Tab-separated table of C-alpha atoms and ligand atoms in Angstrom:
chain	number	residue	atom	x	y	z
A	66	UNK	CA	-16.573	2.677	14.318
A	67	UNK	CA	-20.258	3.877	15.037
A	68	UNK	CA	-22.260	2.802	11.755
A	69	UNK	CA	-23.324	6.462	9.979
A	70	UNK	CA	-26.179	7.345	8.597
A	71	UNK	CA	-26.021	8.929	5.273
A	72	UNK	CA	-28.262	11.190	3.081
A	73	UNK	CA	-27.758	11.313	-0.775
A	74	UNK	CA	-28.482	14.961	-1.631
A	75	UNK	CA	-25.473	16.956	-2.951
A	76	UNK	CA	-25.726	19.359	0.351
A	77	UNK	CA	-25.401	16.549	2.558
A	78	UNK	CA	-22.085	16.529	0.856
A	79	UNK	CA	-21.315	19.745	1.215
A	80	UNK	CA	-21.724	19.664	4.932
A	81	UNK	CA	-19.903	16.648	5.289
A	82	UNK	CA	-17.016	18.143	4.031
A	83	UNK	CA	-17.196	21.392	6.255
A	84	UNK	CA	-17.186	19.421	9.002
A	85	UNK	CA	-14.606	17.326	8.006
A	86	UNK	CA	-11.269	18.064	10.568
A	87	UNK	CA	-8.558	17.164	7.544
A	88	UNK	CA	-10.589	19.926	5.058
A	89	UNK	CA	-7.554	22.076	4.944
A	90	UNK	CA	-5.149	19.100	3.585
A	91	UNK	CA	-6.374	19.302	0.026
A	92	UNK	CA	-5.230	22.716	-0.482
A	93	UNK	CA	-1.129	21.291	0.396
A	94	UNK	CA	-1.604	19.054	-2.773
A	95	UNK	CA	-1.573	19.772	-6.439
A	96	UNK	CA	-4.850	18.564	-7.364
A	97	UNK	CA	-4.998	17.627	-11.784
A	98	UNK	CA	-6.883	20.040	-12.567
A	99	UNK	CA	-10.887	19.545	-13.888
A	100	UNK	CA	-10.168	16.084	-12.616
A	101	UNK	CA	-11.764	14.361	-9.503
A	102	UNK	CA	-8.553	12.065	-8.718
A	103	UNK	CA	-9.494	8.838	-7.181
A	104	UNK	CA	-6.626	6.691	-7.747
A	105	UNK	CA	-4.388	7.111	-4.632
A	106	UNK	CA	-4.298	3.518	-4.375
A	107	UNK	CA	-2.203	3.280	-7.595
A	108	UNK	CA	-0.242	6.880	-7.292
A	109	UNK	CA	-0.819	9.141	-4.466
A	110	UNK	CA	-0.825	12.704	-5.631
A	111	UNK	CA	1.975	15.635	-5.150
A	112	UNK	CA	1.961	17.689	-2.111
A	113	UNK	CA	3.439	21.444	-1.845
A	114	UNK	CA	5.502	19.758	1.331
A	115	UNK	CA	7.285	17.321	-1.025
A	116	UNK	CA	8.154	19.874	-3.959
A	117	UNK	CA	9.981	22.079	-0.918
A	118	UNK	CA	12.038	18.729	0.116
A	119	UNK	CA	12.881	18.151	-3.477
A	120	UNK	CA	13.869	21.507	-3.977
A	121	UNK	CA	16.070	21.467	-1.047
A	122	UNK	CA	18.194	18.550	-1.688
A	123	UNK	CA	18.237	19.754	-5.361
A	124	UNK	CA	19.809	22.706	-3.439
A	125	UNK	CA	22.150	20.718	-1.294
A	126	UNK	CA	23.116	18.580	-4.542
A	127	UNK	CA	23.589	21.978	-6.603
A	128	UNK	CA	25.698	23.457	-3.297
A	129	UNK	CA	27.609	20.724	-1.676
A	130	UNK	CA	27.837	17.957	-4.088
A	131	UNK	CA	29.647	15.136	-2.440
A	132	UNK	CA	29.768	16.475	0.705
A	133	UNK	CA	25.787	16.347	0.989
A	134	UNK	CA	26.291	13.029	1.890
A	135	UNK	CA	27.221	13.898	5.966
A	136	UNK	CA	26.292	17.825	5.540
A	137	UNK	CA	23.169	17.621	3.743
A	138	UNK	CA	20.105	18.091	5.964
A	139	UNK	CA	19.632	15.000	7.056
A	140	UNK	CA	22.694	13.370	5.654
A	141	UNK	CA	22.281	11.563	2.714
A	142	UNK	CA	24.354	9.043	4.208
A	143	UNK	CA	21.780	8.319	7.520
A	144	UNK	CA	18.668	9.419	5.190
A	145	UNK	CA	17.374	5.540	4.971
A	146	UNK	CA	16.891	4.780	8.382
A	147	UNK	CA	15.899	8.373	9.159
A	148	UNK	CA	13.455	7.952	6.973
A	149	UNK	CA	12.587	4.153	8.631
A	150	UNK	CA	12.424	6.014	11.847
A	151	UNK	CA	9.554	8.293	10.643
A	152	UNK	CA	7.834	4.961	8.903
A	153	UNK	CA	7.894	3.071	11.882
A	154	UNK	CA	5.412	5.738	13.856
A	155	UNK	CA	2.768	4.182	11.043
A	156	UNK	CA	3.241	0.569	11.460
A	157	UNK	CA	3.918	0.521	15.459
A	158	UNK	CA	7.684	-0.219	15.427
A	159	UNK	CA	10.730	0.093	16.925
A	160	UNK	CA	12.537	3.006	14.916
A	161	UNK	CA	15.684	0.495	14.345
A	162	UNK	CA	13.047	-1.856	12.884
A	163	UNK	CA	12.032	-0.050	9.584
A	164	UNK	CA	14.440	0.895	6.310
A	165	UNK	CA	13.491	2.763	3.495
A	166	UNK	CA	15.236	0.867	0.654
A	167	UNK	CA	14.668	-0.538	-2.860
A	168	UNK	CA	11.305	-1.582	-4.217
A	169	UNK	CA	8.805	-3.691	-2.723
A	170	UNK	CA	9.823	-6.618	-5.215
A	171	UNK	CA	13.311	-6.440	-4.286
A	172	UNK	CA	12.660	-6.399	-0.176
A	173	UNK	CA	10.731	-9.624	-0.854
A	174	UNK	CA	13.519	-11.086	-2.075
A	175	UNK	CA	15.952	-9.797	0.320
A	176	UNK	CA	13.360	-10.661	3.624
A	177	UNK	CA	12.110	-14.307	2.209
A	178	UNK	CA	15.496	-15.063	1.010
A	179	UNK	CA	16.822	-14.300	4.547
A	180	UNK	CA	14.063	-16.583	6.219
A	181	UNK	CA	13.010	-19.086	4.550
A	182	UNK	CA	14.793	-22.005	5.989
A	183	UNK	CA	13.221	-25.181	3.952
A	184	UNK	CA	14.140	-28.188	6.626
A	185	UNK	CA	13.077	-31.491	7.328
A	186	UNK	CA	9.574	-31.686	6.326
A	187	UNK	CA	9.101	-28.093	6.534
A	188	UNK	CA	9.631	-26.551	3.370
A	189	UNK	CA	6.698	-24.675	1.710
A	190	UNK	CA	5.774	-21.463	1.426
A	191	UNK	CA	1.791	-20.161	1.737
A	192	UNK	CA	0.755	-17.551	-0.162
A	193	UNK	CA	-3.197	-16.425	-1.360
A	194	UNK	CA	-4.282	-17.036	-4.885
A	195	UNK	CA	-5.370	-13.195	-4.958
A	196	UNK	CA	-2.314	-11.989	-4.323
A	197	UNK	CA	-0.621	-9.119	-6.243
A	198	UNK	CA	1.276	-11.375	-9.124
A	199	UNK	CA	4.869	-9.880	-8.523
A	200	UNK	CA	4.386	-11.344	-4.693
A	201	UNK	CA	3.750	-14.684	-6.471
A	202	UNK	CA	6.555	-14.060	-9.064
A	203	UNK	CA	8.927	-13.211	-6.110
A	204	UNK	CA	7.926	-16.104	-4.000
A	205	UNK	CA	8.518	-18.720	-6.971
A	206	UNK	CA	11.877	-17.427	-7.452
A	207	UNK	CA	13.143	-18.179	-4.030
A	208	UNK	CA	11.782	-21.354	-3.802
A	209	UNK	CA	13.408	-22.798	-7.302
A	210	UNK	CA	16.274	-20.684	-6.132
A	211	UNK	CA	16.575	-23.543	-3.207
A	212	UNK	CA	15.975	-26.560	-5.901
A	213	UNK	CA	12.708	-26.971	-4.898
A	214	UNK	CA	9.606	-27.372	-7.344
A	215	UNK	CA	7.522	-24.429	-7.087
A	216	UNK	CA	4.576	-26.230	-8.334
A	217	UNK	CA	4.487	-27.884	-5.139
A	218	UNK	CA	6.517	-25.719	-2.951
A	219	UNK	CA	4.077	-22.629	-3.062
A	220	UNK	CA	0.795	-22.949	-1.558
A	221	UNK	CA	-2.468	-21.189	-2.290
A	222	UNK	CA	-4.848	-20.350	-0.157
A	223	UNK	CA	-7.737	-20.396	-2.454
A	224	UNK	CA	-10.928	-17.921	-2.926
A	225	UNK	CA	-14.392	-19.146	-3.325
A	226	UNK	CA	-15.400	-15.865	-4.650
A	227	UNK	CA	-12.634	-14.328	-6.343
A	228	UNK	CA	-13.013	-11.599	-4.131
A	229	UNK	CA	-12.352	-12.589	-0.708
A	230	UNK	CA	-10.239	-15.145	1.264
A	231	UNK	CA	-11.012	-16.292	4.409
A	232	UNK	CA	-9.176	-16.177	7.454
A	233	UNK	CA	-10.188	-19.715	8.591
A	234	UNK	CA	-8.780	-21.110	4.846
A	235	UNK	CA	-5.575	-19.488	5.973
A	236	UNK	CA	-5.003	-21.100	9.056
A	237	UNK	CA	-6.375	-24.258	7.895
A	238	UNK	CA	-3.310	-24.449	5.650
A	239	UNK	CA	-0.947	-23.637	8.229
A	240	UNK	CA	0.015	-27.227	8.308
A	241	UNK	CA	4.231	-28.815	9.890
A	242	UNK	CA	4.898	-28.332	6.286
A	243	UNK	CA	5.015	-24.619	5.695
A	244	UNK	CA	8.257	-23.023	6.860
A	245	UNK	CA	6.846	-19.368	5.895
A	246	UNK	CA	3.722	-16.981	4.906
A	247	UNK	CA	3.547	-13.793	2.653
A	248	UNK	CA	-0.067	-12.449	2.406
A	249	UNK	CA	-1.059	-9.239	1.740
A	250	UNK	CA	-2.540	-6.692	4.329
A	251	UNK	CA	-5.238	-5.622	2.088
A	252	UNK	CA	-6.225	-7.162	-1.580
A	253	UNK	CA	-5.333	-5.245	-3.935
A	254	UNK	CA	-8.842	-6.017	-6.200
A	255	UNK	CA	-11.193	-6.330	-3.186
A	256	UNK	CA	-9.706	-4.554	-0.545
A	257	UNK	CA	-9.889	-6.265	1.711
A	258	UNK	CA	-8.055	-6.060	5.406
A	259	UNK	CA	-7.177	-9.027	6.641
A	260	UNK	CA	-6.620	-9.726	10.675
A	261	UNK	CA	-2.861	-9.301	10.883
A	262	UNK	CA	-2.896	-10.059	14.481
A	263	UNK	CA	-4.877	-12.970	14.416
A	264	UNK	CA	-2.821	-14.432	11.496
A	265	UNK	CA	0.426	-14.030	13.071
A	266	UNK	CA	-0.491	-15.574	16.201
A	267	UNK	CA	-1.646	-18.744	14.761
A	268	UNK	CA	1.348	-18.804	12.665
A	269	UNK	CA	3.634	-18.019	15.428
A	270	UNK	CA	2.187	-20.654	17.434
A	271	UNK	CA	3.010	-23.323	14.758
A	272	UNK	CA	6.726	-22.403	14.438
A	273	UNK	CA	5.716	-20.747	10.879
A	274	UNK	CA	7.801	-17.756	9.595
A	275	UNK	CA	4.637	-14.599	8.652
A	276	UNK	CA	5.176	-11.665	6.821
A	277	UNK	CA	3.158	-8.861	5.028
A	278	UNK	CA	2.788	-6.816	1.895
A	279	UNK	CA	1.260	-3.811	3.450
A	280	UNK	CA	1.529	-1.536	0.309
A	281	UNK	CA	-2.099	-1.072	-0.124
A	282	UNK	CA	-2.651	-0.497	3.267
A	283	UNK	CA	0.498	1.531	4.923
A	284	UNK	CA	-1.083	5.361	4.920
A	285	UNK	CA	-4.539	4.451	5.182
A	286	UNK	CA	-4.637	2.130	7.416
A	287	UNK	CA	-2.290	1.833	10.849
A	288	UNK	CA	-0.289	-1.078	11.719
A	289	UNK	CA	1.008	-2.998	15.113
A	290	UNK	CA	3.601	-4.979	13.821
A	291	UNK	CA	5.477	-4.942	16.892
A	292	UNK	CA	2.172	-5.655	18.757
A	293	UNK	CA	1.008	-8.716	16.442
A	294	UNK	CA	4.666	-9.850	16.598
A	295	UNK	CA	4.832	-10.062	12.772
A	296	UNK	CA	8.278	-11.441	11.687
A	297	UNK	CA	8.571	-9.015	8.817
A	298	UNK	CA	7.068	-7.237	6.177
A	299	UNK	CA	7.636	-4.878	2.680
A	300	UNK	CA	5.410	-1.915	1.473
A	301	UNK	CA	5.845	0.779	-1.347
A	302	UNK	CA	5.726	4.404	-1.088
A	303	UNK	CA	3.795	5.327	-3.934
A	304	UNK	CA	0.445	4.375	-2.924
A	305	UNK	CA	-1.598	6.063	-0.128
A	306	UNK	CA	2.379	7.269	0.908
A	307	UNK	CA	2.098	10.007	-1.968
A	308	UNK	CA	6.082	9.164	-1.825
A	309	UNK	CA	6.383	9.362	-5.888
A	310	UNK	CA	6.144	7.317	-8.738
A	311	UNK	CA	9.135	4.265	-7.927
A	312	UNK	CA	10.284	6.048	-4.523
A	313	UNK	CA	11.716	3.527	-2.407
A	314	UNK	CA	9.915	1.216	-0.598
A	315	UNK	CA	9.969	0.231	2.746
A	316	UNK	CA	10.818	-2.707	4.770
A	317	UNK	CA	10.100	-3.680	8.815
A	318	UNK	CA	12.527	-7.022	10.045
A	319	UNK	CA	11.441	-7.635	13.640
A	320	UNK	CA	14.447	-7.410	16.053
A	321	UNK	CA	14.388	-10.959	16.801
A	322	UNK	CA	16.256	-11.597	13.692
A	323	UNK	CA	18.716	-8.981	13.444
A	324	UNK	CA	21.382	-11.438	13.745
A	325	UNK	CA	20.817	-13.011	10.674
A	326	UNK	CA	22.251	-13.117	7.843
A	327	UNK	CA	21.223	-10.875	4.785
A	328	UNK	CA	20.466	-12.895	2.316
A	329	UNK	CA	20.970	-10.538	-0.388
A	330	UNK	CA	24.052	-8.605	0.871
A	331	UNK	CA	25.182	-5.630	-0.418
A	332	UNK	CA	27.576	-2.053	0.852
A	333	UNK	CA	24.513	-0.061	2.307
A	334	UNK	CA	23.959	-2.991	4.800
A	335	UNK	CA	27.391	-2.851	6.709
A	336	UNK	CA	27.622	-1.336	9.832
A	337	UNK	CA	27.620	2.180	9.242
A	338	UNK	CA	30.593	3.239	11.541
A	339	UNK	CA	32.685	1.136	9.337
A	340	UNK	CA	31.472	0.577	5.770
A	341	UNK	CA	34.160	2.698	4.393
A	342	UNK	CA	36.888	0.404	6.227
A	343	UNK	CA	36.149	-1.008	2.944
A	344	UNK	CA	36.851	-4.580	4.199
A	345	UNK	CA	35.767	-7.311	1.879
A	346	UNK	CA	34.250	-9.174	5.036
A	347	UNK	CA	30.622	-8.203	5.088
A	348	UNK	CA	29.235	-6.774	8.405
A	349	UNK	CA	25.708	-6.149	8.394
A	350	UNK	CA	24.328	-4.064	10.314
A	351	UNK	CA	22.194	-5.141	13.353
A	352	UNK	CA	18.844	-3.184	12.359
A	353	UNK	CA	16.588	-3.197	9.348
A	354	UNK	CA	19.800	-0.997	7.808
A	355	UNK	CA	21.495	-4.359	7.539
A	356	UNK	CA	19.132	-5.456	4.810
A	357	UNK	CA	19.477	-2.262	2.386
A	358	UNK	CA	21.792	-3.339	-0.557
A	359	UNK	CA	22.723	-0.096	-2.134
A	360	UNK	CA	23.308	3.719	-2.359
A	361	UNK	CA	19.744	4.990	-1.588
A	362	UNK	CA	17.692	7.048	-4.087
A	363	UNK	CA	18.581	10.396	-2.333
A	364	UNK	CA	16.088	12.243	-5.095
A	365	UNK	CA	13.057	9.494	-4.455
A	366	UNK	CA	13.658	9.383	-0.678
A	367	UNK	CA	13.355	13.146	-0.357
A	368	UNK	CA	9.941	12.682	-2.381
A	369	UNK	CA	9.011	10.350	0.593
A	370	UNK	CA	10.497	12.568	3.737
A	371	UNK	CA	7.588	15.489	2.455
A	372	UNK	CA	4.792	13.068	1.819
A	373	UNK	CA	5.436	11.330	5.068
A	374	UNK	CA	5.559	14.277	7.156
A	375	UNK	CA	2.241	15.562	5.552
A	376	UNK	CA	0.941	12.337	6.925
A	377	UNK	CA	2.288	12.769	10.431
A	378	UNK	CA	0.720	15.489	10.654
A	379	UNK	CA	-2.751	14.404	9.812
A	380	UNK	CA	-2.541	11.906	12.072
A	381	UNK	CA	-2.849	8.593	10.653
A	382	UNK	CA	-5.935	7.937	13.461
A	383	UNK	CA	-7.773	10.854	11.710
A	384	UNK	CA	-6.734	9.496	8.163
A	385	UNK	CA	-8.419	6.206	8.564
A	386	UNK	CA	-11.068	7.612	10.179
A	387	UNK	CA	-11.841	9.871	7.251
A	388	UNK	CA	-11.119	6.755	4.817
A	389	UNK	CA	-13.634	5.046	6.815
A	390	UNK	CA	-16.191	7.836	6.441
A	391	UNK	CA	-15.671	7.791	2.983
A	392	UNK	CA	-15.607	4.678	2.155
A	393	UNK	CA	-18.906	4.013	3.786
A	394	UNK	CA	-20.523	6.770	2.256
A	395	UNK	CA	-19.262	5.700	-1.335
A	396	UNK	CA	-20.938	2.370	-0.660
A	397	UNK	CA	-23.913	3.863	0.925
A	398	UNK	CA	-25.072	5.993	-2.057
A	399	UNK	CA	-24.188	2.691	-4.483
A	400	UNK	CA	-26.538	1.087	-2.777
A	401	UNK	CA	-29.257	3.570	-2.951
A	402	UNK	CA	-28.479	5.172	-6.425
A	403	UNK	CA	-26.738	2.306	-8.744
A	404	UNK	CA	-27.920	-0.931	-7.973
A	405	UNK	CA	-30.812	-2.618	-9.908
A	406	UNK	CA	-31.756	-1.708	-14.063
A	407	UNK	CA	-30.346	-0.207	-15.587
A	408	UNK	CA	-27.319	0.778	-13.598
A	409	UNK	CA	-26.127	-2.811	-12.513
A	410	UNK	CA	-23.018	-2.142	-9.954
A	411	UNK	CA	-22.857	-3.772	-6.742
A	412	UNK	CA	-19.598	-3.666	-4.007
A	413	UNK	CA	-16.955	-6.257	-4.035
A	414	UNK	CA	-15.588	-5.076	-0.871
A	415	UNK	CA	-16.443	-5.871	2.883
A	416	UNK	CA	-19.234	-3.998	4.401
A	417	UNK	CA	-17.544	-4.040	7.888
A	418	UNK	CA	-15.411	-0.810	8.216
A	419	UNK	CA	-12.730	-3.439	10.126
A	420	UNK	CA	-12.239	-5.816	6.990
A	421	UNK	CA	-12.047	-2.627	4.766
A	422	UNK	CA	-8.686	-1.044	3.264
A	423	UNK	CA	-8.996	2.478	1.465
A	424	UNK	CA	-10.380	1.102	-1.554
A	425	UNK	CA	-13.814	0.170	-2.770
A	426	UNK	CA	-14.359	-2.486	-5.824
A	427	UNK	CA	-17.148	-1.499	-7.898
A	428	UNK	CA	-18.523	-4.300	-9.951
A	429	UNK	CA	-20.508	-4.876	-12.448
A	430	UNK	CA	-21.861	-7.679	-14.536
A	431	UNK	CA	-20.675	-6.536	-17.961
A	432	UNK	CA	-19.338	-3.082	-19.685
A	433	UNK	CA	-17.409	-2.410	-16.621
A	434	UNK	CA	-14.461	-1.688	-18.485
A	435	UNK	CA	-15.646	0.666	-21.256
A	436	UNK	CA	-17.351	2.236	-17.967
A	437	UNK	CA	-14.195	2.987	-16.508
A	438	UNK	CA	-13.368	4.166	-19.983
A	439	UNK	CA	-15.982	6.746	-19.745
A	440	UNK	CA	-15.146	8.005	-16.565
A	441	UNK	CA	-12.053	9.134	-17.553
A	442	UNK	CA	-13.102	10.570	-20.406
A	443	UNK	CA	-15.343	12.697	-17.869
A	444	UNK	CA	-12.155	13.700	-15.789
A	445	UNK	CA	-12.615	10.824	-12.904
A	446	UNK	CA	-9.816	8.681	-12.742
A	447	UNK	CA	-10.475	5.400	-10.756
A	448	UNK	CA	-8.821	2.457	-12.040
A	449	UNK	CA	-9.869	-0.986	-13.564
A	450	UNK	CA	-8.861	-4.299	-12.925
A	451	UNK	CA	-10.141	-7.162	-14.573
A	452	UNK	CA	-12.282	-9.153	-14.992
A	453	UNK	CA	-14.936	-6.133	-13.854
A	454	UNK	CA	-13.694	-4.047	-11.149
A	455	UNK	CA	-13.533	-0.237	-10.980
A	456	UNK	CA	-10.883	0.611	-7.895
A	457	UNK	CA	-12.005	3.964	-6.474
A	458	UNK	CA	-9.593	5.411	-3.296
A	459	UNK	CA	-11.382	8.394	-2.096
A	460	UNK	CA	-8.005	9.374	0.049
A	461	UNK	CA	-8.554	11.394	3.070
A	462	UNK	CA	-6.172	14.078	2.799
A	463	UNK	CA	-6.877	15.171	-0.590
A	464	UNK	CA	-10.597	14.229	-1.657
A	465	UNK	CA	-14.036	15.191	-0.407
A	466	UNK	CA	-17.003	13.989	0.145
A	467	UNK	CA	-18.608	16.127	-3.055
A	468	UNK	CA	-16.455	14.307	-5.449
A	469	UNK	CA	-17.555	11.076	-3.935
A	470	UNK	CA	-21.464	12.519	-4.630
A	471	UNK	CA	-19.986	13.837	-8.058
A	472	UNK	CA	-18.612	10.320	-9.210
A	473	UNK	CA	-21.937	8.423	-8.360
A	474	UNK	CA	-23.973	11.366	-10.505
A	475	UNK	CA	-21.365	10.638	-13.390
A	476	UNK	CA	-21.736	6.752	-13.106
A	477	UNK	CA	-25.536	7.461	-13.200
A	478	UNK	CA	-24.965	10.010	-16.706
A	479	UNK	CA	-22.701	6.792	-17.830
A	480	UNK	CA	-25.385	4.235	-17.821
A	481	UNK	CA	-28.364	6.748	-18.630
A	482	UNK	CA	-26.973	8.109	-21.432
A	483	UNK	CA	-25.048	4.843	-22.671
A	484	UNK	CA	-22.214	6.438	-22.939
A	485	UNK	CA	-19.880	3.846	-22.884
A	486	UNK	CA	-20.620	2.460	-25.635
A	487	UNK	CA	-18.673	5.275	-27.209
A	488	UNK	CA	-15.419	3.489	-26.352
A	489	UNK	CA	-13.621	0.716	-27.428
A	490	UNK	CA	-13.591	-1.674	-24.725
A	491	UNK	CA	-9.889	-2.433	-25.139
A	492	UNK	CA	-7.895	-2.450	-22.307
A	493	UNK	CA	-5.012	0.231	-22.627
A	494	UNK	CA	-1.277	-0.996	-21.366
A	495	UNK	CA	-2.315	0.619	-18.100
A	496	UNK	CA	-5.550	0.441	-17.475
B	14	PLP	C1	1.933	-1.870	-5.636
B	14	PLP	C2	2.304	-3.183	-5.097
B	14	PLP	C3	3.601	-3.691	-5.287
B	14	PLP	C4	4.606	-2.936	-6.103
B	14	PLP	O1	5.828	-3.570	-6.208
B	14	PLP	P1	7.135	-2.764	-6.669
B	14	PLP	O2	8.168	-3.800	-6.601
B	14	PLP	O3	7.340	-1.641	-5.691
B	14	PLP	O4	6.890	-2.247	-8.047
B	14	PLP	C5	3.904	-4.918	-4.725
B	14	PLP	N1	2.976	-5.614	-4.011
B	14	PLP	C6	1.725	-5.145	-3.815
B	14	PLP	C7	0.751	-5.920	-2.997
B	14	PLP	C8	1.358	-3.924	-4.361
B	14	PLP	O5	0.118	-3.463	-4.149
């Protein structure tokens, strides 16, 4: 993307956002109101287009009961991989290739369970020290679930900052001894994007097993799984998906191992045709399908059908684009209007649109969480991660370019008027 050029008066705003193509998206979403909502990282917000798919299989429920399950609209029974079809538009894959199923958690278990294959002297698993902990948790599990130590079994690639990791760590550790790779697409505190392709190729090329945990990047940012040749990967819906809060996640299994065996088996898996044969021989089917475990969430994947459509329509292209935009323009007026005294803040994310997700990490030496504290006192709602981040996700179908302006002029009220020191500085459960 072209490097912009950005001006840091409010009606430079203004016309940024009249001239923005995906203007007319906000109005489709319930918006909190008096609130400038920049937390669609954590939970995207509700559209009008997913209360009208709620309301219709609340209809179909009300009307047909069972029967909704082959004459609801899509079946309930098909409704997964319909769903996976839809998905796999985002993440460039084949429509068999993508399920909509469980939680995020739970697909890690049921993908690295499936492949990793600990033989000879290949039996670790590589994984980044910045990862999102229930990757980590998930990861350890398996592994000690083999007999194997953990403590030596899971590798991390390590950060010198605490912000980044490098791509050249990563391959460094692809040593004979790793049998498989989970790394997040983007980092959850940083955000940043790292090189699927690139990864997976060097992987690939060392007879390694590489997967993804794309939820902070599926919906902002697009994907060529197929493409890269990744073996598999998981993401949620709730995030930049606008899917609802616990929705079912997602997960892509490349073709290549279709034959395998689930390693977490379960009814919803079998072979559609014939799962109520009712056999006690398990049949799995030979798509993504084969890897759901149980009844889908017919209320939660309805949630998802809306939001995903919304996004369809957008055009994911357009979407990052916007992000992109927006992103660059957040970090843009940091620069001009909140680094040095007294303001303090500077950007823990990369500068190069390319290595960016749809977050930015503000940080700042001290007080950044009674900061964050402040802002939502004000109506802005970022979020905080410690030790001194404040997340903000300007998200391209539903915020503008004026609330980006807006939250800087807050920040600057913040720190002028020392109004954080009004707060406690303890963290809530959620922060
Ligand atoms: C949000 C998120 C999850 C969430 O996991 P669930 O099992 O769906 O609760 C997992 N991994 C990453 C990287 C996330 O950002």
């Amino acid at each position: 993307m072209r490097q912009r050029r950005f001006e840091t008066d409010r009606e430079y705003a203004e016309k940024l956002d009249r001239e923005d193509p995906l203007r007319s998206f906000r109005s489709r979403f319930h918006i909190p109101t008096d609130t400038i909502y920049l937390d669609g990282n954590s939970l995207g917000l509700l559209s009008h287009d997913t209360e009208r798919t709620l309301h219709r299989v609340l209809g179909e429920w009300r009307t047909l009961g069972i029967r909704g399950w082959l004459e609801g609209t899509p079946p309930w029974f098909y409704f997964a991989e319909r769903l996976g079809e839809t998905a796999a538009g985002l993440v460039g894959a084949l429509p068999e290739e993508v399920v909509a199923t469980g939680t995020t958690t739970l697909n890690i278990h049921a993908l690295v369970g499936t492949l990793y294959r600990p033989e000879g002297g290949r039996t670790k698993i590589l994984a980044g020290a910045l990862d999102f902990p229930t990757d980590i948790y998930a990861l350890k599990s398996q592994i000690e679930l083999r007999g194997l130590d953990s403590t030596d079994h899971l590798v991390l690639v390590p950060s010198s900052d605490g912000r980044l990791i490098d791509e050249e760590t990563i391959v460094s550790l692809m040593t004979d001894e790793i049998a498989l790779i989970l790394l997040p697409s983007v980092l959850y505190r940083s955000g940043q994007l790292l090189d699927i392709g690139r990864l997976t190729g060097e992987a690939r090329r060392r007879g390694i097993c590489i997967g993804f945990d794309c939820s902070h990047s599926v919906g902002a940012v697009p994907h060529r799984f197929d493409d890269d040749d990744v073996d598999f990967a998981v993401w949620c819906s709730y995030k930049y998906l606008n899917g609802g809060p616990g929705s079912p996640a997602f997960l892509y299994l490349n073709k290549r191992h279709f034959g395998r065996e689930p390693a977490l088996a379960g009814w919803f898996g079998y072979v559609k045709e014939r799962q109520f044969d009712m056999s006690l021989e398990f049949e799995h089917a030979r798509s993504a399908g084969g890897w759901q475990i149980s009844s889908p969430s017919i209320l939660g994947s309805t949630a998802v059908e809306g939001a995903l459509n919304l996004i369809i329509e957008a055009g994911l292209e357009n979407i990052r684009s916007k992000s992109l935009a927006m992103t660059s323009y957040l970090i843009h007026l940091v620069d001009s209007m909140l680094t040095g005294a007294p303001y303090g803040f500077s950007i823990g994310t990369p500068r190069e649109p390319g290595r960016r997700g749809g977050h930015v990490a503000l940080e700042r030496g001290s007080e950044a969480m009674r900061i964050n504290e402040a802002l939502k006192a004000r109506g802005v709602i970022p979020d905080f991660r410690p030790p001194n981040i404040i997340r903000i996700a300007p998200v391209a179908l539903y915020n503008t370019y004026g609330e980006v302006w807006q939250l800087v002029h807050h920040l600057r009220e913040i720190i002028d008027g020392k109004e954080y020191e009004r707060f406690s500085g303890e963290r809530g459960l959620i922060p």
